[in-house]
PDB file of C-alpha atoms in Angstrom:
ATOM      1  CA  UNK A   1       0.000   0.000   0.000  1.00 94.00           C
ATOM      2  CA  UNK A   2       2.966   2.079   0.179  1.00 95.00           C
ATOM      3  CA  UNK A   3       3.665   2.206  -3.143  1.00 96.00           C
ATOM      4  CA  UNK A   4       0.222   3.199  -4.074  1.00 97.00           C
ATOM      5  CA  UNK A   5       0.471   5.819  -1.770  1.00 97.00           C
ATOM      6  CA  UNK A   6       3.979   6.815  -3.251  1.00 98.00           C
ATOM      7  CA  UNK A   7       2.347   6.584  -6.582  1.00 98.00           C
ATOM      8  CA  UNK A   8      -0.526   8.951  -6.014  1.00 98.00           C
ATOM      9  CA  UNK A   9       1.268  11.408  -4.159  1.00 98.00           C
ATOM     10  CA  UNK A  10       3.487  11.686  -6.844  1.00 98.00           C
ATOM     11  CA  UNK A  11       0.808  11.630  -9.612  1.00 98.00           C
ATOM     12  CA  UNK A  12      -1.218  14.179  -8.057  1.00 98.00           C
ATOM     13  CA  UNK A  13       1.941  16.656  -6.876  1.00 98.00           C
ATOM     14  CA  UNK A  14       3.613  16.936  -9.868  1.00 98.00           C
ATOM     15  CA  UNK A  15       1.003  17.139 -12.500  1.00 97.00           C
ATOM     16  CA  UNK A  16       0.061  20.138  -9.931  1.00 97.00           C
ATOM     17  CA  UNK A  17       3.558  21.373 -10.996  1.00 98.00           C
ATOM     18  CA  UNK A  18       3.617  20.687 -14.312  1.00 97.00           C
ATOM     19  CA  UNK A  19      -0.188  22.570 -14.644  1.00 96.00           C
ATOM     20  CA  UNK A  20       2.203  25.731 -12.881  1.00 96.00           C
ATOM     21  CA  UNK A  21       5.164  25.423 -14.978  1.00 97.00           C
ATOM     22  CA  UNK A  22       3.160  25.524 -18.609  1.00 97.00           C
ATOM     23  CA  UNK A  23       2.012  28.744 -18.209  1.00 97.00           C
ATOM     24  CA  UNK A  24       5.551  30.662 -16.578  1.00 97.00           C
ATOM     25  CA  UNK A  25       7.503  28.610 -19.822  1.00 96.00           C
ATOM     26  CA  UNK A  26       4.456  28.892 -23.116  1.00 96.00           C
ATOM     27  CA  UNK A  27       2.039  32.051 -21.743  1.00 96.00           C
ATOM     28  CA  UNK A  28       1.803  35.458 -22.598  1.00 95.00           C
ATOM     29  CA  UNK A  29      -0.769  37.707 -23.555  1.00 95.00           C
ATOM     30  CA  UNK A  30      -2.268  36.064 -26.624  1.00 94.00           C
ATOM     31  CA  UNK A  31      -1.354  32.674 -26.195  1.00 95.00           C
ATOM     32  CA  UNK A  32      -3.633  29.997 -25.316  1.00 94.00           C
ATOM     33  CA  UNK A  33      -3.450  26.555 -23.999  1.00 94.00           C
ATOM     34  CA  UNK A  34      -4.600  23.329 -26.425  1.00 90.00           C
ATOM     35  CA  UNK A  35      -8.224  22.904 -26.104  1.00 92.00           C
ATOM     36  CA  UNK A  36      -7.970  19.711 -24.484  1.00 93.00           C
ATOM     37  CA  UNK A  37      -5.475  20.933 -21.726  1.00 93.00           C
ATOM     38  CA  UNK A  38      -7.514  24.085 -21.454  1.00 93.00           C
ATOM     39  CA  UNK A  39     -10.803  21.812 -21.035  1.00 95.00           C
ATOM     40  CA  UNK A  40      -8.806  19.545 -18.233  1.00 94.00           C
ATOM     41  CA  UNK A  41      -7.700  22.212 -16.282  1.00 95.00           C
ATOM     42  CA  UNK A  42     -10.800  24.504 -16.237  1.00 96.00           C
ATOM     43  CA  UNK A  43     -12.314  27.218 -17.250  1.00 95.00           C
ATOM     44  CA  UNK A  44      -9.925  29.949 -15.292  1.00 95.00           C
ATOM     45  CA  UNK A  45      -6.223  28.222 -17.239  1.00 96.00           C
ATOM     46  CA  UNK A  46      -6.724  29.941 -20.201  1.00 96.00           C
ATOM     47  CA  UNK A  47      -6.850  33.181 -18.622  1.00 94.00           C
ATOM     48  CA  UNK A  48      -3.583  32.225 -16.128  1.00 94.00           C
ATOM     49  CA  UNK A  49      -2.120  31.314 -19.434  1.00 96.00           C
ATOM     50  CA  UNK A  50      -2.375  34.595 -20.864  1.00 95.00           C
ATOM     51  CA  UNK A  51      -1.137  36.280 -17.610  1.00 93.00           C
ATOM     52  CA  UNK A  52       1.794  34.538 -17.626  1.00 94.00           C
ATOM     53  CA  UNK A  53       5.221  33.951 -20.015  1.00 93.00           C
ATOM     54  CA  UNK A  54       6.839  37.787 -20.036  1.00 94.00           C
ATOM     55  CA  UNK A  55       4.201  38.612 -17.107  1.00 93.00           C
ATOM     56  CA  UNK A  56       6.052  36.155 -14.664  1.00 94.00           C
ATOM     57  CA  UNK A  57       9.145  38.082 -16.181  1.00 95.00           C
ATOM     58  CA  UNK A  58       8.446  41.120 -14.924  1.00 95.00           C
ATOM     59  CA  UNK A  59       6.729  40.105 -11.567  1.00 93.00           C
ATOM     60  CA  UNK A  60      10.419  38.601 -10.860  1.00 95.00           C
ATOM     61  CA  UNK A  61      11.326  41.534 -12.062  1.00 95.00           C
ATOM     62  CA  UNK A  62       9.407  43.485  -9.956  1.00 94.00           C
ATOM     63  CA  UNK A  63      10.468  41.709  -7.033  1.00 92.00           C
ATOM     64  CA  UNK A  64      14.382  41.993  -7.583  1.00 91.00           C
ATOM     65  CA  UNK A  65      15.316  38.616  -8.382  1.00 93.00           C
ATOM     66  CA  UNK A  66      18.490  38.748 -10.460  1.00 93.00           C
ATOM     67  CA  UNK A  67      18.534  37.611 -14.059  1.00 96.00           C
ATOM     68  CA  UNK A  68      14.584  37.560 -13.759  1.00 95.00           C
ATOM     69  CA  UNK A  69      14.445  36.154 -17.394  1.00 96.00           C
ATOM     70  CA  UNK A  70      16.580  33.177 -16.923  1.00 96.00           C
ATOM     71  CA  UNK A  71      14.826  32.640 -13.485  1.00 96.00           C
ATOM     72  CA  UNK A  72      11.654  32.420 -14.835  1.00 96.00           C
ATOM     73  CA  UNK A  73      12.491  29.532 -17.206  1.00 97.00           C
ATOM     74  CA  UNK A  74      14.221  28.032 -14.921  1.00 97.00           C
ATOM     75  CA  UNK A  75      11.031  27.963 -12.247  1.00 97.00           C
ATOM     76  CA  UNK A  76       9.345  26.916 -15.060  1.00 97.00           C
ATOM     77  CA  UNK A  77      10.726  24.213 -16.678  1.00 98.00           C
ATOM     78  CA  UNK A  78      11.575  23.116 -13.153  1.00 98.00           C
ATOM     79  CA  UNK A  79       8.112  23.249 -12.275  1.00 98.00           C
ATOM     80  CA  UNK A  80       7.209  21.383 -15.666  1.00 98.00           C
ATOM     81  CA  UNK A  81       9.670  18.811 -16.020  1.00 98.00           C
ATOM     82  CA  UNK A  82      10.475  18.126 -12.986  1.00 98.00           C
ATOM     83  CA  UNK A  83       6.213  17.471 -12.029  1.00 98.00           C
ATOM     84  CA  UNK A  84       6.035  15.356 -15.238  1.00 98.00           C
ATOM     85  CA  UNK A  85       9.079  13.622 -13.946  1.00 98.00           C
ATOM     86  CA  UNK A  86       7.906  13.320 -10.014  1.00 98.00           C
ATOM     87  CA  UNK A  87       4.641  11.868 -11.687  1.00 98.00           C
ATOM     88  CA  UNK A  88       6.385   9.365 -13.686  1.00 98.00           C
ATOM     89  CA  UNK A  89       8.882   8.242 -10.617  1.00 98.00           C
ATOM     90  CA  UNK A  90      11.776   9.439 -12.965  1.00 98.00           C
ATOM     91  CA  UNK A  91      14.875  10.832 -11.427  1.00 97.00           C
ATOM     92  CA  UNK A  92      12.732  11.467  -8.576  1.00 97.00           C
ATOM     93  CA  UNK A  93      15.271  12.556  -6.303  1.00 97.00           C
ATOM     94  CA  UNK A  94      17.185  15.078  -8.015  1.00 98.00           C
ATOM     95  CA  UNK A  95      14.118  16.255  -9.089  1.00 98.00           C
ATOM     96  CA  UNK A  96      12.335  16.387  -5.706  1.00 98.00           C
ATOM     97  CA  UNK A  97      15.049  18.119  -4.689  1.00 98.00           C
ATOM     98  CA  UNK A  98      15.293  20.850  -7.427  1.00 98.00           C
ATOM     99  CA  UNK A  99      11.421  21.325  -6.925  1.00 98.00           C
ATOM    100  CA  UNK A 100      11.850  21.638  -2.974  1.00 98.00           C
ATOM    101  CA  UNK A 101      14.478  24.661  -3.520  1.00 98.00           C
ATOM    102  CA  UNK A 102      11.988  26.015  -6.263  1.00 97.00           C
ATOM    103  CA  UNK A 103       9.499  26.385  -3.946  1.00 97.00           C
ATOM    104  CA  UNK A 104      10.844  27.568  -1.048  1.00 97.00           C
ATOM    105  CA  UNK A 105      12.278  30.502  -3.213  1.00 95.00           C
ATOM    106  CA  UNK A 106       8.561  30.849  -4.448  1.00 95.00           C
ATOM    107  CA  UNK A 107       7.271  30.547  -0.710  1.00 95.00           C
ATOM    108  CA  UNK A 108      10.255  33.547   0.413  1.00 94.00           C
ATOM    109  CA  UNK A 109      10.050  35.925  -2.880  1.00 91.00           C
ATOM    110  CA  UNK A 110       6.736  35.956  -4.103  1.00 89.00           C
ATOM    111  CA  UNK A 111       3.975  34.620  -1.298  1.00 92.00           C
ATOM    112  CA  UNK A 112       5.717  35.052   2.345  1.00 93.00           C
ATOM    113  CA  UNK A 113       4.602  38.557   2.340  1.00 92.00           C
ATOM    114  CA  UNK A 114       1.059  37.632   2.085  1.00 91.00           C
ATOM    115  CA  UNK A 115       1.338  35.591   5.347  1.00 93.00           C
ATOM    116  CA  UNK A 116       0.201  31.693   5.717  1.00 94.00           C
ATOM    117  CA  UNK A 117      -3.487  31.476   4.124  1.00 93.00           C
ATOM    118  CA  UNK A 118      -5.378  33.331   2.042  1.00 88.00           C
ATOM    119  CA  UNK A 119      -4.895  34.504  -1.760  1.00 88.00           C
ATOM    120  CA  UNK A 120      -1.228  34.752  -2.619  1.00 90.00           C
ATOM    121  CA  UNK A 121      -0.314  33.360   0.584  1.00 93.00           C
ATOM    122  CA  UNK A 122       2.830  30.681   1.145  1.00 94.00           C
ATOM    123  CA  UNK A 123       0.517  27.403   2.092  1.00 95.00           C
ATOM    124  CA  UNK A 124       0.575  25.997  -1.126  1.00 95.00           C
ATOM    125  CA  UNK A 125       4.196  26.336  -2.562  1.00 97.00           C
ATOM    126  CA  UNK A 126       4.688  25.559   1.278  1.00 97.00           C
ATOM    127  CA  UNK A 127       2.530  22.303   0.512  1.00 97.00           C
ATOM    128  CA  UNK A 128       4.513  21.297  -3.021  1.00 97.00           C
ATOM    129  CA  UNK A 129       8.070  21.974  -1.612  1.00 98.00           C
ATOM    130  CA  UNK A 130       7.199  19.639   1.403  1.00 98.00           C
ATOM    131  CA  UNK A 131       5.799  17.106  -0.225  1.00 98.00           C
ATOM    132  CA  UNK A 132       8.377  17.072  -2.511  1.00 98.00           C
ATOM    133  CA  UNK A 133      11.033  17.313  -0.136  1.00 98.00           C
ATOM    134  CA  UNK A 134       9.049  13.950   1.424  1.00 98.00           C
ATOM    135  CA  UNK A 135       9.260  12.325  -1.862  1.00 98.00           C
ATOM    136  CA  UNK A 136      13.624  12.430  -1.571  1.00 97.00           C
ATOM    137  CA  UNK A 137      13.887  11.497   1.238  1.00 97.00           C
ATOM    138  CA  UNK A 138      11.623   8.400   0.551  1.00 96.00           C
ATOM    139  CA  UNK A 139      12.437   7.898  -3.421  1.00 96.00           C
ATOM    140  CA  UNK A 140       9.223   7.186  -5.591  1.00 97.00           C
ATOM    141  CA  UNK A 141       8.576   3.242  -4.349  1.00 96.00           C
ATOM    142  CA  UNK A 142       8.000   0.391  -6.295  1.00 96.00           C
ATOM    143  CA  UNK A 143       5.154   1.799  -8.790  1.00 97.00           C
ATOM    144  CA  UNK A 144       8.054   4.192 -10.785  1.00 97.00           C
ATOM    145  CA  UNK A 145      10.402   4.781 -13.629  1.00 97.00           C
ATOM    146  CA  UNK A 146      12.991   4.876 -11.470  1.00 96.00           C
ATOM    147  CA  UNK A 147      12.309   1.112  -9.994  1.00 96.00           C
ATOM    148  CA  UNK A 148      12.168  -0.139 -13.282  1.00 95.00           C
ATOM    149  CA  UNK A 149      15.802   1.004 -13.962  1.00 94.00           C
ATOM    150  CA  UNK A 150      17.212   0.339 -10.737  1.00 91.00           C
ATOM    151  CA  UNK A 151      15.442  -1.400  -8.132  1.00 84.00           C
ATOM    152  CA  UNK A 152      17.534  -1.113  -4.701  1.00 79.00           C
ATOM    153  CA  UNK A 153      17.492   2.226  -5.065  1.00 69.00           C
ATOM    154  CA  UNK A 154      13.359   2.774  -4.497  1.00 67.00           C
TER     155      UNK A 154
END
């Protein structure tokens, strides 16, 4: 059952992350998701879509993070990859750990001024970087890319 635990956890946690990262790496004002991701995610994606790209840019920019271009696509393909990646069990600790430090930067730099709950606030890049911290120290368990290629190391 721990596996299947593993497994969702994973499933459910990074397609969360990949769902963030699309937006920061293919948005921008004009651009719209593929109809069938739009229709999966709901009707508000579209819009966050549009929001994002060179919008994330500046907010980074905005908030004085250095090279705010280069950290942008690095959030997001870290956010992209690396939740299609935790989903699949693939280099899931490297990855889990890439995620954890994305997301506490997130949690510091963009949401700890907003306090714990609420709109904007830290709980839920709070909620991804634990979980994903979780997920190296565990490893992915049996039901995982990364069992298939090496199995003492789930």
């Amino acid at each position: 059952m721990k596996d299947l635990g593993l497994l969702l956890l994973r499933i459910v946690a990074g397609l969360t992350l990949a769902a963030h990262g699309y937006p920061k790496l293919f948005g921008g004002p004009g651009k719209r998701p593929h109809k069938v991701l739009a229709t999966a995610m709901g009707p508000n994606y579209p819009a966050a879509v549009e929001r994002s790209g060179p919008g994330f840019v500046a907010g980074l920019e905005k908030m004085g993070v250095p090279f705010p271009k280069a950290a942008a696509t690095a959030s997001g393909l870290t956010e992209l990859a690396g939740g299609l990646a935790l989903a699949a069990g693939f280099l899931t600790r490297p990855t889990a750990l890439a995620v954890a430090v994305n997301m506490a930067v997130a949690s510091y730099k963009a949401h700890w001024k907003n306090g714990f709950y609420g709109q904007g606030g830290y709980e839920f890049p709070l909620l991804l970087g634990t979980t994903a911290v979780s997920l190296c120290l565990t490893g992915p368990g049996r039901i995982s890319l990364d069992h298939l290629i090496s199995p003492t190391d789930t």
